[in-house]
CSV table of C-alpha atoms in Angstrom, one decimal:
chain,number,residue,atom,x,y,z
X,12,MET,CA,0.9,33.7,-8.2
X,13,ALA,CA,2.8,31.8,-10.9
X,14,ASP,CA,4.0,33.2,-14.2
X,15,LEU,CA,3.2,30.1,-16.3
X,16,ASP,CA,0.5,27.5,-16.6
X,17,PRO,CA,1.5,23.9,-16.0
X,18,ASP,CA,2.6,22.3,-19.3
X,19,PHE,CA,3.4,18.6,-19.3
X,20,ARG,CA,4.7,16.5,-22.2
X,21,GLN,CA,4.5,12.7,-22.3
X,22,SER,CA,8.0,11.2,-22.5
X,23,ILE,CA,10.3,8.4,-21.2
X,24,PRO,CA,12.9,9.8,-18.8
X,25,ASP,CA,16.5,8.6,-19.1
X,26,GLY,CA,17.0,5.2,-17.5
X,27,ASP,CA,13.2,4.6,-17.2
X,28,ASP,CA,11.1,2.1,-19.2
X,29,ARG,CA,7.7,3.9,-19.5
X,30,VAL,CA,6.2,7.2,-20.4
X,31,ARG,CA,5.9,9.8,-17.6
X,32,ARG,CA,4.6,13.3,-17.5
X,33,ILE,CA,7.5,15.8,-17.7
X,34,CYS,CA,7.2,19.5,-17.3
X,35,THR,CA,8.1,21.4,-20.4
X,36,HIS,CA,9.3,24.4,-18.3
X,37,CYS,CA,11.6,22.7,-15.8
X,38,ASP,CA,11.9,19.0,-16.7
X,39,PHE,CA,10.2,18.0,-13.4
X,40,VAL,CA,9.2,14.3,-13.8
X,41,ASP,CA,5.7,13.7,-12.3
X,42,TYR,CA,6.2,10.0,-11.3
X,43,VAL,CA,2.7,8.8,-10.6
X,44,ASN,CA,2.3,5.7,-8.5
X,45,PRO,CA,-0.8,4.2,-7.0
X,46,LYS,CA,-1.9,6.0,-3.9
X,47,ILE,CA,-2.6,4.3,-0.6
X,48,VAL,CA,-6.0,4.5,1.2
X,49,VAL,CA,-6.0,3.3,4.8
X,50,GLY,CA,-9.2,2.5,6.6
X,51,SER,CA,-10.9,0.2,9.0
X,52,VAL,CA,-13.9,-1.9,10.0
X,53,ALA,CA,-14.1,-0.5,13.5
X,54,ARG,CA,-16.3,-2.0,16.2
X,55,TRP,CA,-17.7,-1.1,19.6
X,56,GLU,CA,-19.1,-4.4,21.0
X,57,ASP,CA,-21.5,-5.6,18.3
X,58,LYS,CA,-21.7,-2.3,16.5
X,59,PHE,CA,-19.8,-0.9,13.5
X,60,LEU,CA,-18.6,2.7,13.0
X,61,ILE,CA,-20.0,4.3,9.8
X,62,CYS,CA,-19.7,7.9,8.6
X,63,LYS,CA,-22.0,9.9,6.3
X,64,ARG,CA,-19.8,11.7,3.8
X,65,ALA,CA,-19.8,15.5,3.8
X,66,ILE,CA,-17.7,15.7,0.7
X,67,GLU,CA,-17.7,14.5,-2.9
X,68,PRO,CA,-17.5,11.9,-4.3
X,69,ARG,CA,-20.6,10.2,-2.9
X,70,LEU,CA,-21.7,13.0,-0.6
X,71,GLY,CA,-24.5,11.9,1.7
X,72,TYR,CA,-23.6,8.2,1.4
X,73,TRP,CA,-22.3,6.1,4.3
X,74,THR,CA,-18.7,4.9,4.4
X,75,LEU,CA,-16.1,3.3,6.7
X,76,PRO,CA,-13.5,5.7,8.1
X,77,ALA,CA,-10.7,5.7,5.5
X,78,GLY,CA,-8.6,8.1,3.5
X,79,PHE,CA,-5.3,8.8,1.9
X,80,MET,CA,-2.2,7.8,3.8
X,81,GLU,CA,0.2,10.8,4.4
X,82,GLU,CA,4.0,10.9,4.6
X,83,GLY,CA,5.6,10.4,8.0
X,84,GLU,CA,3.1,7.8,9.3
X,85,THR,CA,2.7,4.1,9.3
X,86,VAL,CA,-0.3,2.4,7.7
X,87,GLU,CA,-1.7,1.7,11.1
X,88,GLN,CA,-1.2,5.3,12.2
X,89,GLY,CA,-2.9,6.5,9.0
X,90,ALA,CA,-6.0,4.3,9.6
X,91,ALA,CA,-6.3,5.6,13.2
X,92,ARG,CA,-5.8,9.2,12.0
X,93,GLU,CA,-8.6,8.9,9.4
X,94,ALA,CA,-11.1,7.6,12.1
X,95,ARG,CA,-10.0,10.5,14.3
X,96,GLU,CA,-10.6,13.1,11.6
X,97,GLU,CA,-13.8,11.7,10.2
X,98,ALA,CA,-15.5,10.5,13.4
X,99,CYS,CA,-13.4,11.9,16.4
X,100,ALA,CA,-13.0,8.2,17.1
X,101,ASP,CA,-10.1,6.6,19.1
X,102,LEU,CA,-9.2,3.3,17.5
X,103,GLU,CA,-7.1,0.3,18.4
X,104,ILE,CA,-5.9,-1.1,15.1
X,105,GLU,CA,-5.8,-4.9,15.3
X,106,ARG,CA,-4.9,-6.6,12.1
X,107,ILE,CA,-5.1,-6.5,8.3
X,108,LEU,CA,-8.5,-7.4,6.9
X,109,ALA,CA,-7.9,-6.8,3.2
X,110,ILE,CA,-5.9,-5.2,0.5
X,111,TYR,CA,-7.9,-4.0,-2.6
X,112,SER,CA,-6.3,-2.9,-5.8
X,113,ILE,CA,-8.3,-0.4,-7.8
X,114,PRO,CA,-6.3,0.4,-11.0
X,115,ARG,CA,-9.2,2.4,-12.5
X,116,ILE,CA,-8.6,5.1,-9.9
X,117,SER,CA,-5.0,4.2,-9.1
X,118,GLN,CA,-5.6,3.3,-5.5
X,119,VAL,CA,-4.6,0.5,-3.2
X,120,GLN,CA,-6.9,0.3,-0.2
X,121,ILE,CA,-5.5,-1.3,3.0
X,122,MET,CA,-8.3,-2.1,5.4
X,123,PHE,CA,-7.8,-3.1,9.0
X,124,GLU,CA,-9.9,-4.6,11.7
X,125,ALA,CA,-10.1,-2.2,14.7
X,126,THR,CA,-11.9,-1.7,18.0
X,127,LEU,CA,-13.0,1.6,19.4
X,128,ARG,CA,-11.5,2.5,22.8
X,129,SER,CA,-14.6,4.5,23.6
X,130,GLN,CA,-18.1,4.8,22.1
X,131,ASP,CA,-17.7,8.6,22.1
X,132,VAL,CA,-17.9,9.4,18.4
X,133,ARG,CA,-19.1,12.6,16.6
X,134,PRO,CA,-18.7,14.0,13.1
X,135,GLY,CA,-15.4,15.5,12.0
X,136,PRO,CA,-15.2,18.0,9.1
X,137,GLU,CA,-15.5,15.4,6.4
X,138,SER,CA,-18.7,13.8,7.9
X,139,THR,CA,-22.2,15.1,8.4
X,140,ASP,CA,-23.1,12.3,10.7
X,141,VAL,CA,-21.5,9.3,12.3
X,142,LYS,CA,-23.2,6.2,13.9
X,143,LEU,CA,-22.5,3.0,15.6
X,144,VAL,CA,-24.8,0.4,14.0
X,145,THR,CA,-25.4,-3.3,14.4
X,146,TRP,CA,-24.9,-5.6,11.5
X,147,ASP,CA,-28.7,-5.5,10.7
X,148,GLU,CA,-28.8,-1.7,10.8
X,149,ILE,CA,-26.1,-1.2,8.2
X,150,PRO,CA,-27.6,0.9,5.4
X,151,TRP,CA,-26.6,-1.5,2.6
X,152,ASP,CA,-28.3,0.4,-0.1
X,153,ASP,CA,-26.7,3.7,0.9
X,154,LEU,CA,-23.1,2.7,1.2
X,155,ALA,CA,-20.7,5.0,-0.7
X,156,PHE,CA,-18.3,2.6,-2.4
X,157,PRO,CA,-18.1,-1.1,-3.5
X,158,SER,CA,-15.1,-1.6,-1.2
X,159,VAL,CA,-17.2,-0.6,1.8
X,160,HIS,CA,-19.5,-3.6,1.0
X,161,TRP,CA,-16.5,-5.9,0.4
X,162,ALA,CA,-14.8,-5.0,3.7
X,163,LEU,CA,-18.0,-5.5,5.8
X,164,LYS,CA,-19.0,-8.8,4.1
X,165,GLN,CA,-15.4,-10.2,4.3
X,166,TRP,CA,-15.2,-9.2,7.9
X,167,LYS,CA,-18.5,-11.1,8.5
X,168,SER,CA,-17.2,-14.2,6.7
X,169,VAL,CA,-14.3,-14.6,9.2
X,170,GLU,CA,-16.1,-13.3,12.3
X,171,GLY,CA,-14.6,-14.9,15.4
X,172,GLN,CA,-11.8,-16.7,13.6
X,173,ALA,CA,-8.4,-16.5,15.5
X,174,ALA,CA,-6.4,-16.2,12.2
X,175,TYR,CA,-7.2,-15.9,8.5
X,176,ALA,CA,-5.4,-14.8,5.4
X,177,PRO,CA,-6.4,-11.3,4.4
X,178,PHE,CA,-8.7,-10.8,1.5
X,179,GLY,CA,-8.0,-9.2,-1.9
X,180,ASN,CA,-10.5,-7.9,-4.5
X,181,PRO,CA,-13.6,-10.2,-4.6
X,182,ALA,CA,-13.9,-12.5,-7.6
X,183,GLY,CA,-16.0,-11.0,-10.3
X,184,SER,CA,-15.3,-7.4,-9.3
X,185,GLU,CA,-13.1,-6.6,-12.3
X,186,HIS,CA,-15.7,-4.4,-13.9
X,187,LEU,CA,-15.5,-2.2,-10.8
X,188,THR,CA,-11.8,-2.1,-10.4
X,189,HIS,CA,-10.3,-2.0,-13.9
X,190,GLY,CA,-10.7,-0.1,-17.2
L,12,MET,CA,15.0,21.0,-23.1
L,13,ALA,CA,13.3,23.2,-20.6
L,14,ASP,CA,13.6,26.9,-20.3
L,15,LEU,CA,13.5,27.1,-16.5
L,16,ASP,CA,14.8,25.1,-13.5
L,17,PRO,CA,12.2,23.5,-11.2
L,18,ASP,CA,11.3,26.0,-8.4
L,19,PHE,CA,9.1,24.8,-5.6
L,20,ARG,CA,7.7,26.8,-2.7
L,21,GLN,CA,6.3,25.2,0.5
L,22,SER,CA,2.7,26.3,0.9
L,23,ILE,CA,-0.8,25.0,2.0
L,24,PRO,CA,-3.0,24.6,-1.1
L,25,ASP,CA,-6.6,25.9,-0.9
L,26,GLY,CA,-8.9,23.4,0.9
L,27,ASP,CA,-5.9,21.3,2.2
L,28,ASP,CA,-4.6,21.1,5.7
L,29,ARG,CA,-0.9,20.6,5.2
L,30,VAL,CA,2.1,22.1,3.5
L,31,ARG,CA,2.8,20.8,-0.1
L,32,ARG,CA,5.5,21.6,-2.7
L,33,ILE,CA,4.0,24.0,-5.2
L,34,CYS,CA,5.8,25.1,-8.4
L,35,THR,CA,6.5,28.8,-8.4
L,36,HIS,CA,6.2,28.9,-12.2
L,37,CYS,CA,2.9,27.1,-12.8
L,38,ASP,CA,1.2,26.4,-9.4
L,39,PHE,CA,1.6,22.6,-10.0
L,40,VAL,CA,0.9,21.0,-6.6
L,41,ASP,CA,3.3,18.1,-6.0
L,42,TYR,CA,1.2,15.9,-3.7
L,43,VAL,CA,3.6,13.4,-2.3
L,44,ASN,CA,2.1,10.2,-0.8
L,45,PRO,CA,4.0,7.1,0.3
L,46,LYS,CA,5.0,4.9,-2.5
L,47,ILE,CA,4.1,1.2,-2.6
L,48,VAL,CA,6.8,-1.5,-3.0
L,49,VAL,CA,5.5,-5.0,-3.8
L,50,GLY,CA,7.6,-8.1,-3.4
L,51,SER,CA,7.6,-11.7,-2.4
L,52,VAL,CA,9.2,-14.5,-0.5
L,53,ALA,CA,9.1,-16.9,-3.4
L,54,ARG,CA,9.8,-20.6,-3.0
L,55,TRP,CA,10.6,-23.6,-5.2
L,56,GLU,CA,10.3,-26.7,-3.0
L,57,ASP,CA,12.6,-25.9,0.0
L,58,LYS,CA,14.4,-23.1,-1.8
L,59,PHE,CA,14.1,-19.3,-1.8
L,60,LEU,CA,14.6,-17.0,-4.7
L,61,ILE,CA,17.1,-14.3,-4.1
L,62,CYS,CA,18.6,-11.7,-6.5
L,63,LYS,CA,21.9,-9.9,-6.4
L,64,ARG,CA,21.3,-6.2,-7.1
L,65,ALA,CA,22.8,-4.7,-10.2
L,66,ILE,CA,21.7,-1.2,-9.2
L,67,GLU,CA,22.1,1.2,-6.3
L,68,PRO,CA,21.2,1.4,-3.5
L,69,ARG,CA,23.0,-1.6,-2.1
L,70,LEU,CA,24.5,-2.8,-5.4
L,71,GLY,CA,26.0,-6.2,-5.0
L,72,TYR,CA,23.9,-7.2,-2.1
L,73,TRP,CA,21.1,-9.9,-2.1
L,74,THR,CA,17.5,-9.1,-2.0
L,75,LEU,CA,14.0,-10.6,-2.5
L,76,PRO,CA,12.3,-9.8,-5.8
L,77,ALA,CA,10.5,-6.5,-5.1
L,78,GLY,CA,10.0,-3.0,-6.6
L,79,PHE,CA,7.7,0.0,-7.0
L,80,MET,CA,4.1,-0.8,-8.0
L,81,GLU,CA,3.1,0.9,-11.2
L,82,GLU,CA,-0.3,2.2,-12.3
L,83,GLY,CA,-2.7,-0.1,-14.0
L,84,GLU,CA,-1.9,-3.2,-12.0
L,85,THR,CA,-3.0,-4.9,-8.9
L,86,VAL,CA,-0.6,-5.5,-5.9
L,87,GLU,CA,-0.4,-9.2,-6.8
L,88,GLN,CA,0.3,-8.4,-10.5
L,89,GLY,CA,3.0,-5.9,-9.4
L,90,ALA,CA,4.7,-8.5,-7.2
L,91,ALA,CA,4.7,-11.0,-10.0
L,92,ARG,CA,6.0,-8.4,-12.5
L,93,GLU,CA,8.9,-7.5,-10.3
L,94,ALA,CA,10.0,-11.2,-10.1
L,95,ARG,CA,9.7,-11.5,-13.8
L,96,GLU,CA,11.8,-8.4,-14.4
L,97,GLU,CA,14.5,-9.1,-11.8
L,98,ALA,CA,14.8,-12.9,-12.1
L,99,CYS,CA,12.8,-14.0,-15.2
L,100,ALA,CA,10.7,-15.9,-12.7
L,101,ASP,CA,7.1,-17.0,-13.1
L,102,LEU,CA,5.3,-16.7,-9.7
L,103,GLU,CA,2.1,-17.8,-8.3
L,104,ILE,CA,1.2,-15.2,-5.6
L,105,GLU,CA,-0.4,-16.9,-2.7
L,106,ARG,CA,-1.1,-14.6,0.2
L,107,ILE,CA,0.0,-11.5,2.1
L,108,LEU,CA,2.9,-12.1,4.4
L,109,ALA,CA,3.5,-8.6,5.7
L,110,ILE,CA,3.0,-4.9,5.3
L,111,TYR,CA,6.0,-2.7,6.4
L,112,SER,CA,5.7,1.1,6.8
L,113,ILE,CA,9.0,2.9,6.3
L,114,PRO,CA,8.2,6.7,6.8
L,115,ARG,CA,11.9,7.5,6.7
L,116,ILE,CA,11.9,6.8,2.9
L,117,SER,CA,8.2,7.2,2.4
L,118,GLN,CA,7.5,3.6,1.4
L,119,VAL,CA,4.9,1.0,2.2
L,120,GLN,CA,6.2,-2.5,1.4
L,121,ILE,CA,3.6,-5.2,0.7
L,122,MET,CA,5.3,-8.6,0.8
L,123,PHE,CA,3.6,-11.8,-0.4
L,124,GLU,CA,4.2,-15.5,0.0
L,125,ALA,CA,4.6,-17.0,-3.5
L,126,THR,CA,5.7,-20.2,-5.2
L,127,LEU,CA,7.6,-20.5,-8.5
L,128,ARG,CA,5.8,-22.3,-11.3
L,129,SER,CA,9.2,-23.3,-12.7
L,130,GLN,CA,12.8,-23.4,-11.3
L,131,ASP,CA,14.0,-21.7,-14.5
L,132,VAL,CA,15.3,-18.3,-13.2
L,133,ARG,CA,18.0,-16.1,-14.6
L,134,PRO,CA,19.1,-12.5,-14.0
L,135,GLY,CA,17.0,-9.7,-15.5
L,136,PRO,CA,18.5,-6.2,-16.1
L,137,GLU,CA,18.4,-5.2,-12.4
L,138,SER,CA,20.2,-8.3,-11.2
L,139,THR,CA,23.8,-9.6,-11.7
L,140,ASP,CA,22.9,-13.0,-10.3
L,141,VAL,CA,19.8,-14.9,-9.1
L,142,LYS,CA,19.8,-18.1,-7.0
L,143,LEU,CA,17.5,-20.6,-5.4
L,144,VAL,CA,18.9,-21.2,-2.0
L,145,THR,CA,17.9,-23.3,1.0
L,146,TRP,CA,17.2,-21.6,4.3
L,147,ASP,CA,20.7,-22.5,5.5
L,148,GLU,CA,22.3,-21.1,2.4
L,149,ILE,CA,20.7,-17.6,2.7
L,150,PRO,CA,23.6,-15.1,2.8
L,151,TRP,CA,22.3,-13.3,6.0
L,152,ASP,CA,25.3,-11.0,6.2
L,153,ASP,CA,25.0,-9.8,2.6
L,154,LEU,CA,21.2,-9.0,2.4
L,155,ALA,CA,20.4,-5.6,0.9
L,156,PHE,CA,17.8,-4.3,3.3
L,157,PRO,CA,16.4,-4.8,6.8
L,158,SER,CA,13.0,-5.7,5.4
L,159,VAL,CA,14.6,-8.6,3.5
L,160,HIS,CA,15.6,-10.0,6.9
L,161,TRP,CA,12.2,-9.3,8.4
L,162,ALA,CA,10.2,-11.0,5.6
L,163,LEU,CA,12.4,-14.1,5.6
L,164,LYS,CA,12.4,-14.5,9.4
L,165,GLN,CA,8.6,-13.8,9.7
L,166,TRP,CA,8.0,-16.3,6.9
L,167,LYS,CA,10.0,-18.9,8.9
L,168,SER,CA,8.0,-18.2,12.1
L,169,VAL,CA,4.7,-19.2,10.4
L,170,GLU,CA,6.1,-22.0,8.2
L,171,GLY,CA,3.4,-24.6,7.5
L,172,GLN,CA,0.6,-22.7,9.3
L,173,ALA,CA,-2.7,-22.8,7.4
L,174,ALA,CA,-3.6,-19.2,8.4
L,175,TYR,CA,-1.9,-16.4,10.2
L,176,ALA,CA,-2.4,-12.6,10.6
L,177,PRO,CA,0.1,-10.8,8.4
L,178,PHE,CA,3.1,-9.1,10.0
L,179,GLY,CA,3.9,-5.4,10.3
L,180,ASN,CA,7.1,-3.7,11.3
L,181,PRO,CA,9.0,-5.8,13.8
L,182,ALA,CA,9.1,-4.5,17.4
L,183,GLY,CA,12.2,-2.4,18.0
L,184,SER,CA,12.8,-1.5,14.4
L,185,GLU,CA,11.8,2.2,14.8
L,186,HIS,CA,15.4,3.4,14.4
L,187,LEU,CA,15.4,1.8,10.9
L,188,THR,CA,12.0,3.0,9.8
L,189,HIS,CA,11.5,6.5,11.3
L,190,GLY,CA,13.4,9.8,11.5
């Protein structure tokens, strides 16, 4: 389709203070900022919604409904959309549970508490299975990502509290988030 | 410098589900996701740090220290960096005050509560003036952005509370955030 291969040089644009990727062909500046992942700890009564990943990375492992925020939506709408896409789930987004910064992969993950409006869930295209499980049934050894652990454990630590300050990265997690 | 002008077509990349900008010359896919702004309501005793903008948009108007998050930092580090750059201020970031979604300009703004470790503040390159002002001295009619109003008013509404759920976009603000 295209007549050239992409060809970026590393250079500081006029008026900027750091190196960016700039296209040698057309001077397009590829400003790279952290991307936002929006997701939720979503409950139906005493059960949690988990999804078995149909895609890499971590294909076959269990995760919370979450994914990249798109343009034209709010963070709450993005979190609800991801649960719809991954688990055909209808969520009521309630409040912010945590914000994780993962510089290693240039992500900021915004996790919400949510409730399901119906227990009717089924796999979307990015999941091979979805389940509603009690706390004791969570497959701790087969969770896809550290932040899935963090969100569930942090949710448990404030269970039933009327108000709490949202969480950030857990202490001691720097080896997972940086470098 | 470059031999061609940028030339993007609108098309759906393989394996994707929505239209992206793709370079006609080199098939570079310009994935655009919302950008993260990190900032803070930062206090020294009963005073608030505000900065007079030296740059567009809203040059000459007062704002809270805030700006685009960069790669390689956490949201808290980004908020502290912005206050250092704009007001030479040394912040202790305390907790999340609010997350605003502004699809109209493709931004998510994460605002923190913070305290100043010292009252020594002075303008950085993006400010013509910086001040520590009491609540009654805030120049309400000369604030740069709606979200500066929101953050200050929401801060006031939970002043002194040990814990609260962070805020989102205020009700009735859709005309400012969407379309």
